[in-house]
Coordinates of C-alpha atoms in Angstrom, one line a residue:
M11 CA -12.3 153.0 1.3
S12 CA -13.4 149.5 2.2
Y13 CA -13.3 148.4 5.9
D14 CA -10.4 146.3 7.0
R15 CA -10.5 144.8 10.6
N16 CA -6.8 145.4 10.8
F17 CA -7.6 149.1 10.8
N18 CA -9.2 148.6 14.2
N19 CA -6.0 148.9 16.3
T20 CA -4.8 151.4 18.8
L21 CA -2.5 153.3 16.5
A22 CA -5.0 153.5 13.7
I23 CA -7.8 154.7 15.9
W24 CA -5.5 157.3 17.6
T25 CA -4.4 158.5 14.2
A26 CA -8.0 158.6 12.9
F27 CA -9.0 160.9 15.7
G28 CA -6.2 163.3 14.9
G29 CA -3.4 161.9 17.1
R30 CA -4.4 164.1 20.0
G31 CA -5.5 163.5 23.5
S32 CA -5.7 160.1 25.1
I33 CA -5.7 157.0 22.9
V34 CA -9.2 155.8 22.1
L35 CA -9.4 152.3 23.4
P36 CA -9.9 149.6 20.7
I37 CA -13.4 148.4 21.7
P38 CA -15.2 146.8 18.7
T39 CA -19.0 146.4 18.4
L40 CA -19.3 142.6 17.9
S41 CA -22.0 140.4 16.4
W42 CA -23.0 137.8 19.0
T43 CA -24.6 134.4 18.4
K44 CA -25.2 131.3 20.5
K45 CA -23.2 128.0 20.1
Y46 CA -24.4 124.8 21.6
Y47 CA -22.7 121.4 22.5
N48 CA -23.3 120.2 18.9
N49 CA -21.4 123.2 17.5
F50 CA -18.3 121.9 19.3
G51 CA -18.7 118.4 17.9
Y52 CA -20.5 116.7 20.7
T53 CA -23.6 114.5 20.5
Q54 CA -26.2 115.0 23.2
Y55 CA -25.9 112.7 26.2
G56 CA -29.2 112.3 28.1
S57 CA -30.7 115.7 28.8
E58 CA -27.4 117.4 29.5
R59 CA -26.8 120.6 27.5
Q60 CA -24.1 122.5 29.6
I61 CA -21.0 123.5 27.7
N62 CA -18.1 125.4 29.2
V63 CA -15.0 127.0 27.6
Y64 CA -11.5 127.2 29.0
D65 CA -8.1 128.7 27.8
N66 CA -4.8 127.8 29.5
G67 CA -2.9 130.3 27.4
N68 CA -1.7 127.8 24.9
A69 CA -4.8 125.7 24.2
Q70 CA -8.5 126.1 24.3
I71 CA -11.2 123.5 25.1
A72 CA -15.0 123.3 25.1
V73 CA -16.1 120.9 27.9
Y74 CA -19.4 119.1 27.7
Y75 CA -20.6 118.4 31.2
A76 CA -21.6 114.8 30.6
K77 CA -20.2 111.3 31.1
T78 CA -19.0 110.8 27.6
P79 CA -15.4 109.8 26.5
Y80 CA -14.7 112.9 24.3
M81 CA -13.1 116.3 24.5
S82 CA -13.4 119.2 22.1
Y83 CA -10.3 121.4 21.5
W84 CA -9.6 124.3 19.1
N85 CA -7.5 122.9 16.3
K86 CA -5.1 125.7 15.3
T87 CA -4.3 124.1 12.0
T88 CA -7.8 123.6 10.7
K89 CA -9.3 126.5 12.6
Q90 CA -12.1 124.2 13.7
W91 CA -13.4 122.7 17.0
T92 CA -12.3 119.1 16.9
V93 CA -13.5 116.2 19.1
V94 CA -10.9 113.6 20.3
S95 CA -11.3 110.5 22.3
V96 CA -10.5 110.9 26.1
P97 CA -11.4 107.6 27.9
W98 CA -11.1 109.3 31.3
W99 CA -14.4 111.1 30.8
S100 CA -16.2 107.8 30.4
H101 CA -15.9 107.4 34.2
G102 CA -17.8 110.6 35.0
Q103 CA -18.4 114.2 34.1
P104 CA -15.2 116.3 33.5
E105 CA -14.8 119.5 35.6
I106 CA -11.9 121.9 35.0
L107 CA -10.3 123.1 38.3
Y108 CA -7.6 125.3 36.8
A109 CA -6.8 126.6 33.3
A110 CA -3.7 128.8 33.0
D111 CA 0.1 128.8 32.5
G112 CA -0.2 126.2 29.8
V113 CA -1.9 123.5 31.8
F114 CA -5.4 122.2 32.5
I115 CA -6.1 120.6 35.9
A116 CA -9.3 118.6 36.0
K117 CA -11.3 116.2 38.1
I118 CA -13.8 113.4 37.3
V119 CA -16.9 114.2 39.3
G120 CA -17.1 111.9 42.3
L121 CA -13.5 110.5 42.0
A122 CA -10.3 111.4 43.8
N123 CA -8.1 111.5 40.7
V124 CA -6.3 114.6 39.3
I125 CA -6.4 114.7 35.5
A126 CA -4.1 117.0 33.6
S127 CA -3.5 118.1 30.0
F128 CA -1.2 120.6 28.3
D129 CA -2.9 120.7 24.9
G130 CA -6.5 119.6 25.6
I131 CA -5.9 116.5 23.4
T132 CA -3.9 114.2 25.6
W133 CA -5.0 113.8 29.2
H134 CA -3.0 112.2 31.9
N135 CA -3.9 110.7 35.3
A136 CA -1.7 113.1 37.2
G137 CA -2.2 111.5 40.6
Y138 CA -4.7 110.7 43.3
C139 CA -5.6 112.0 46.7
P140 CA -5.7 109.1 49.2
G141 CA -8.5 109.3 51.8
A142 CA -10.1 112.3 50.1
Q143 CA -13.6 113.1 51.2
N144 CA -16.4 114.7 49.2
A145 CA -15.6 116.8 46.1
M146 CA -12.6 118.8 44.9
T147 CA -13.6 122.5 44.8
C148 CA -10.6 124.2 43.1
G149 CA -7.0 123.8 42.2
A150 CA -3.9 125.7 40.9
Y151 CA -0.5 124.8 39.4
D152 CA 2.8 126.6 39.1
M153 CA 4.6 125.4 35.9
D154 CA 7.8 127.1 36.8
R155 CA 8.2 125.1 40.1
G156 CA 6.2 122.0 39.0
S157 CA 3.9 122.2 42.0
G158 CA 0.2 121.9 42.3
V159 CA -2.6 122.1 44.9
V160 CA -6.2 121.0 45.0
S161 CA -8.7 121.7 47.8
W162 CA -11.5 119.5 49.0
W163 CA -14.7 120.5 50.7
Y164 CA -14.2 118.6 53.9
Y165 CA -13.0 119.9 57.2
K166 CA -10.3 117.3 57.7
S167 CA -9.0 117.1 54.1
P168 CA -8.6 120.7 52.9
V169 CA -5.5 120.6 50.7
Y170 CA -3.4 118.1 48.7
Y171 CA -0.2 119.1 47.0
S172 CA 2.3 117.5 44.6
F173 CA 5.7 118.2 43.1
D174 CA 5.5 115.1 40.9
S175 CA 5.1 115.0 37.1
L176 CA 1.6 115.7 35.9
T177 CA 2.0 112.7 33.5
E178 CA 2.5 110.2 36.4
R179 CA -0.1 108.7 38.7
T180 CA 1.4 109.3 42.1
A181 CA -0.2 110.1 45.5
W182 CA -0.6 113.8 46.3
T183 CA 0.3 114.8 49.9
L184 CA -2.4 115.8 52.4
V185 CA -1.8 118.8 54.6
G186 CA -4.2 120.2 57.2
S187 CA -5.8 117.0 58.4
D188 CA -6.1 118.5 61.8
G189 CA -8.9 120.7 60.3
T190 CA -7.4 124.0 61.5
S191 CA -3.8 124.6 60.3
V192 CA -4.8 124.8 56.6
P193 CA -7.9 126.5 55.3
I194 CA -10.5 125.0 53.0
F195 CA -10.6 127.0 49.8
K196 CA -13.4 128.1 47.6
Y197 CA -11.2 129.5 44.8
L198 CA -7.5 129.2 44.1
T199 CA -5.0 130.7 41.6
R200 CA -1.3 130.9 41.1
H201 CA 0.4 134.3 41.1
K202 CA 4.1 135.2 41.0
G203 CA 5.4 132.4 43.2
Y204 CA 2.3 132.1 45.4
F205 CA -0.8 130.0 45.5
V206 CA -3.5 132.5 46.6
G207 CA -7.1 131.5 47.5
V208 CA -10.4 132.7 48.8
V209 CA -11.0 130.7 52.0
G210 CA -14.3 128.7 52.3
G211 CA -16.9 131.1 53.7
D212 CA -15.7 133.8 51.3
K213 CA -14.5 136.2 54.2
S214 CA -10.7 135.9 54.0
I215 CA -7.8 135.4 51.7
A216 CA -4.7 133.2 52.3
R217 CA -1.6 132.3 50.4
A218 CA 1.3 129.9 50.3
S219 CA 4.6 129.8 48.5
T220 CA 4.4 127.5 45.5
S221 CA 7.7 126.0 46.8
S222 CA 6.0 125.3 50.2
P223 CA 2.4 124.5 49.5
G224 CA 1.9 122.9 52.9
S225 CA 2.3 126.1 54.8
W226 CA -0.5 128.7 54.5
G227 CA -1.0 132.1 56.0
T228 CA -3.9 134.6 56.0
T229 CA -3.1 137.8 54.1
I230 CA -6.5 139.5 54.3
P231 CA -8.5 138.4 57.4
E232 CA -12.2 138.7 58.1
D233 CA -13.2 142.3 58.8
V234 CA -16.0 144.0 60.8
N235 CA -17.8 144.9 57.6
D236 CA -18.5 141.3 56.7
T237 CA -16.7 141.7 53.4
R238 CA -16.8 138.7 51.0
Y239 CA -14.6 137.6 48.1
M240 CA -15.1 135.5 45.0
F241 CA -13.5 134.5 41.7
I242 CA -9.8 135.2 42.4
R243 CA -7.7 134.9 39.2
S244 CA -4.2 135.9 38.1
I245 CA -4.2 137.2 34.5
N246 CA -1.1 138.4 32.7
G247 CA 0.6 139.3 35.9
V248 CA -2.4 141.1 37.6
L249 CA -4.2 139.5 40.5
F250 CA -8.0 140.1 40.3
V251 CA -10.7 139.4 42.8
M252 CA -14.4 140.2 43.2
K253 CA -15.3 141.9 46.6
F254 CA -18.8 142.4 47.9
N255 CA -20.9 143.3 50.9
Y256 CA -24.7 143.1 51.3
T257 CA -27.6 144.4 53.3
N258 CA -30.8 142.6 54.3
V259 CA -33.9 144.7 54.8
G260 CA -37.0 142.8 55.5
G261 CA -35.7 139.8 53.6
D262 CA -34.6 141.7 50.6
Y263 CA -30.9 141.4 49.9
T264 CA -28.9 144.1 48.1
Y265 CA -25.3 143.3 47.1
Y266 CA -22.6 146.0 46.6
V267 CA -20.0 144.5 44.3
K268 CA -16.6 145.8 43.2
L269 CA -14.0 144.4 40.8
C270 CA -10.6 144.7 42.6
V271 CA -6.9 144.3 41.9
M272 CA -4.7 142.9 44.6
S273 CA -1.0 143.5 45.3
D274 CA 1.4 140.8 44.2
D275 CA 1.8 139.5 47.8
A276 CA -2.0 139.4 48.1
T277 CA -2.0 141.7 51.2
Q278 CA -3.6 144.9 49.7
I279 CA -6.7 145.5 47.6
T280 CA -7.4 148.3 45.1
E281 CA -10.9 148.9 43.9
T282 CA -11.4 149.5 40.2
N283 CA -14.0 151.8 38.6
L284 CA -16.3 148.8 37.8
S285 CA -19.0 148.0 40.3
W286 CA -22.6 146.8 40.7
V287 CA -25.4 147.2 43.2
G288 CA -28.3 144.7 43.1
D289 CA -28.7 141.0 42.9
L290 CA -25.6 138.8 43.2
A291 CA -26.7 136.6 40.2
N292 CA -26.5 139.3 37.6
N293 CA -24.3 139.7 34.5
N294 CA -23.7 143.4 35.3
I295 CA -21.3 142.2 37.9
P296 CA -17.6 142.5 36.7
N297 CA -16.6 138.9 37.2
P298 CA -12.9 138.1 37.0
R299 CA -13.7 134.8 35.3
N300 CA -14.8 136.9 32.3
I301 CA -11.5 138.8 32.0
M302 CA -9.1 138.1 29.2
W303 CA -5.6 139.4 28.2
M304 CA -5.6 140.7 24.6
P305 CA -2.0 140.5 23.3
D306 CA -2.8 142.3 20.1
W307 CA -4.3 145.2 22.0
G308 CA -1.8 145.1 25.0
K309 CA -4.9 145.4 27.2
F310 CA -7.3 143.5 29.4
A311 CA -10.8 142.8 28.1
L312 CA -13.9 142.0 30.2
L313 CA -17.3 140.8 29.1
K314 CA -20.4 141.7 31.2
E315 CA -24.0 142.4 30.5
S316 CA -24.3 144.0 27.0
S317 CA -20.8 145.3 27.4
L318 CA -17.2 144.8 26.3
C319 CA -14.8 146.6 28.6
V320 CA -11.1 147.4 28.1
S321 CA -8.3 148.4 30.5
S322 CA -4.6 149.0 30.3
D323 CA -3.8 148.3 34.0
G324 CA -6.8 146.4 35.2
V325 CA -7.9 149.3 37.5
T326 CA -9.4 151.8 35.1
W327 CA -11.9 150.4 32.5
E328 CA -13.8 151.8 29.5
C329 CA -16.9 149.9 28.2
L330 CA -18.8 149.8 24.9
H331 CA -22.4 148.6 24.5
Q332 CA -22.7 145.2 22.8
P333 CA -26.2 144.7 21.3
G334 CA -27.5 141.1 21.7
F335 CA -25.0 140.1 24.3
T336 CA -27.5 139.4 27.2
T337 CA -29.2 136.6 29.0
S338 CA -32.3 136.0 31.1
Q339 CA -32.3 136.8 34.8
Y340 CA -30.1 134.5 36.9
D341 CA -28.3 133.0 33.8
T342 CA -24.9 134.4 34.4
F343 CA -21.8 134.5 32.3
D344 CA -19.2 132.4 34.0
G345 CA -16.0 132.1 31.9
A346 CA -14.8 133.8 28.8
M347 CA -11.9 133.5 26.4
Y348 CA -10.6 135.0 23.1
I349 CA -9.0 132.8 20.4
P350 CA -6.8 134.9 18.0
G351 CA -8.0 134.8 14.5
D352 CA -11.4 133.3 15.6
G353 CA -13.3 135.4 18.2
F354 CA -14.7 135.8 21.7
Y355 CA -16.5 133.1 23.7
A356 CA -18.5 133.5 26.9
K357 CA -20.2 130.6 28.8
A358 CA -23.9 130.9 29.7
S359 CA -26.3 128.2 30.8
G360 CA -26.6 125.5 28.1
Y361 CA -24.8 127.5 25.4
V362 CA -21.8 129.7 24.8
Y363 CA -22.0 133.2 23.3
Y364 CA -19.7 133.7 20.3
A365 CA -18.6 136.7 18.4
P366 CA -16.1 136.5 15.5
Y367 CA -13.2 139.0 15.6

């Protein structure tokens, strides 16, 4: 019989293998191609080529890292990438700080404004951070409580928060101006009533209730093994983080990396079966930024070097080789998404990998 992609589902695969044993995971072999800024509707600005992709759960955008007053979003009606006018980006390069829970939180590089959107089409000046120094590093937002946080890389201005509408330009509140009571964050996410973040320096994890974002406490402190953390993300109710250690022998660094799942209160870490030993800038690393929730499968999907991996619980993963899904050394995948009815996207340097599905 002729092939139908709808046949490639859990029940069909299980039945095809005789309906016995464990269910064979629905991991397709995909056809990967490269898409550039022009494939998303942008015209080149100067020498800039970088394109990034983000999904907030309801809308998908492709962000061209250049000072140009446009934004490209996935048009669900036409099934096409569509460029719309966004005057905010004429003031500087757009950088997305948070994409989840139906909201995008962004910054204009070099400015202290918080820009927000729900659909990727209409963007609002959601507020400003008075007295902010240097650059915003990360942010998070709780749609249920209407509270948001952004962190700045400056020892006396670590966190600003707001309970105001994301459509109104109001001042966000600074906490931690003493430089010690609130940590500076490298990565932030929202998870089940908490803001959870990797503290600057990568050696500890802290959290705050999204109803009290001015009060932070350490949940996982620094340890004697010099353990580091990166890329913390909450995805479909599971809190993921990358954990690593390293050795230095004669100037040669070797990194020991594990994908981990954290408890809902961010106090405990469980290692998954995905790991990597080698260079830290390597696509074999199971990076939480490349994890997606697949509603049709009822499973998590993870893209890494030449592989598509699938998991039911986020802890135990199975992987299938993906021919052609690879980059040169030090060009790492750093953000992935799946658009139902279209396909998979994964950010690389200067282009995005795409596979229809």
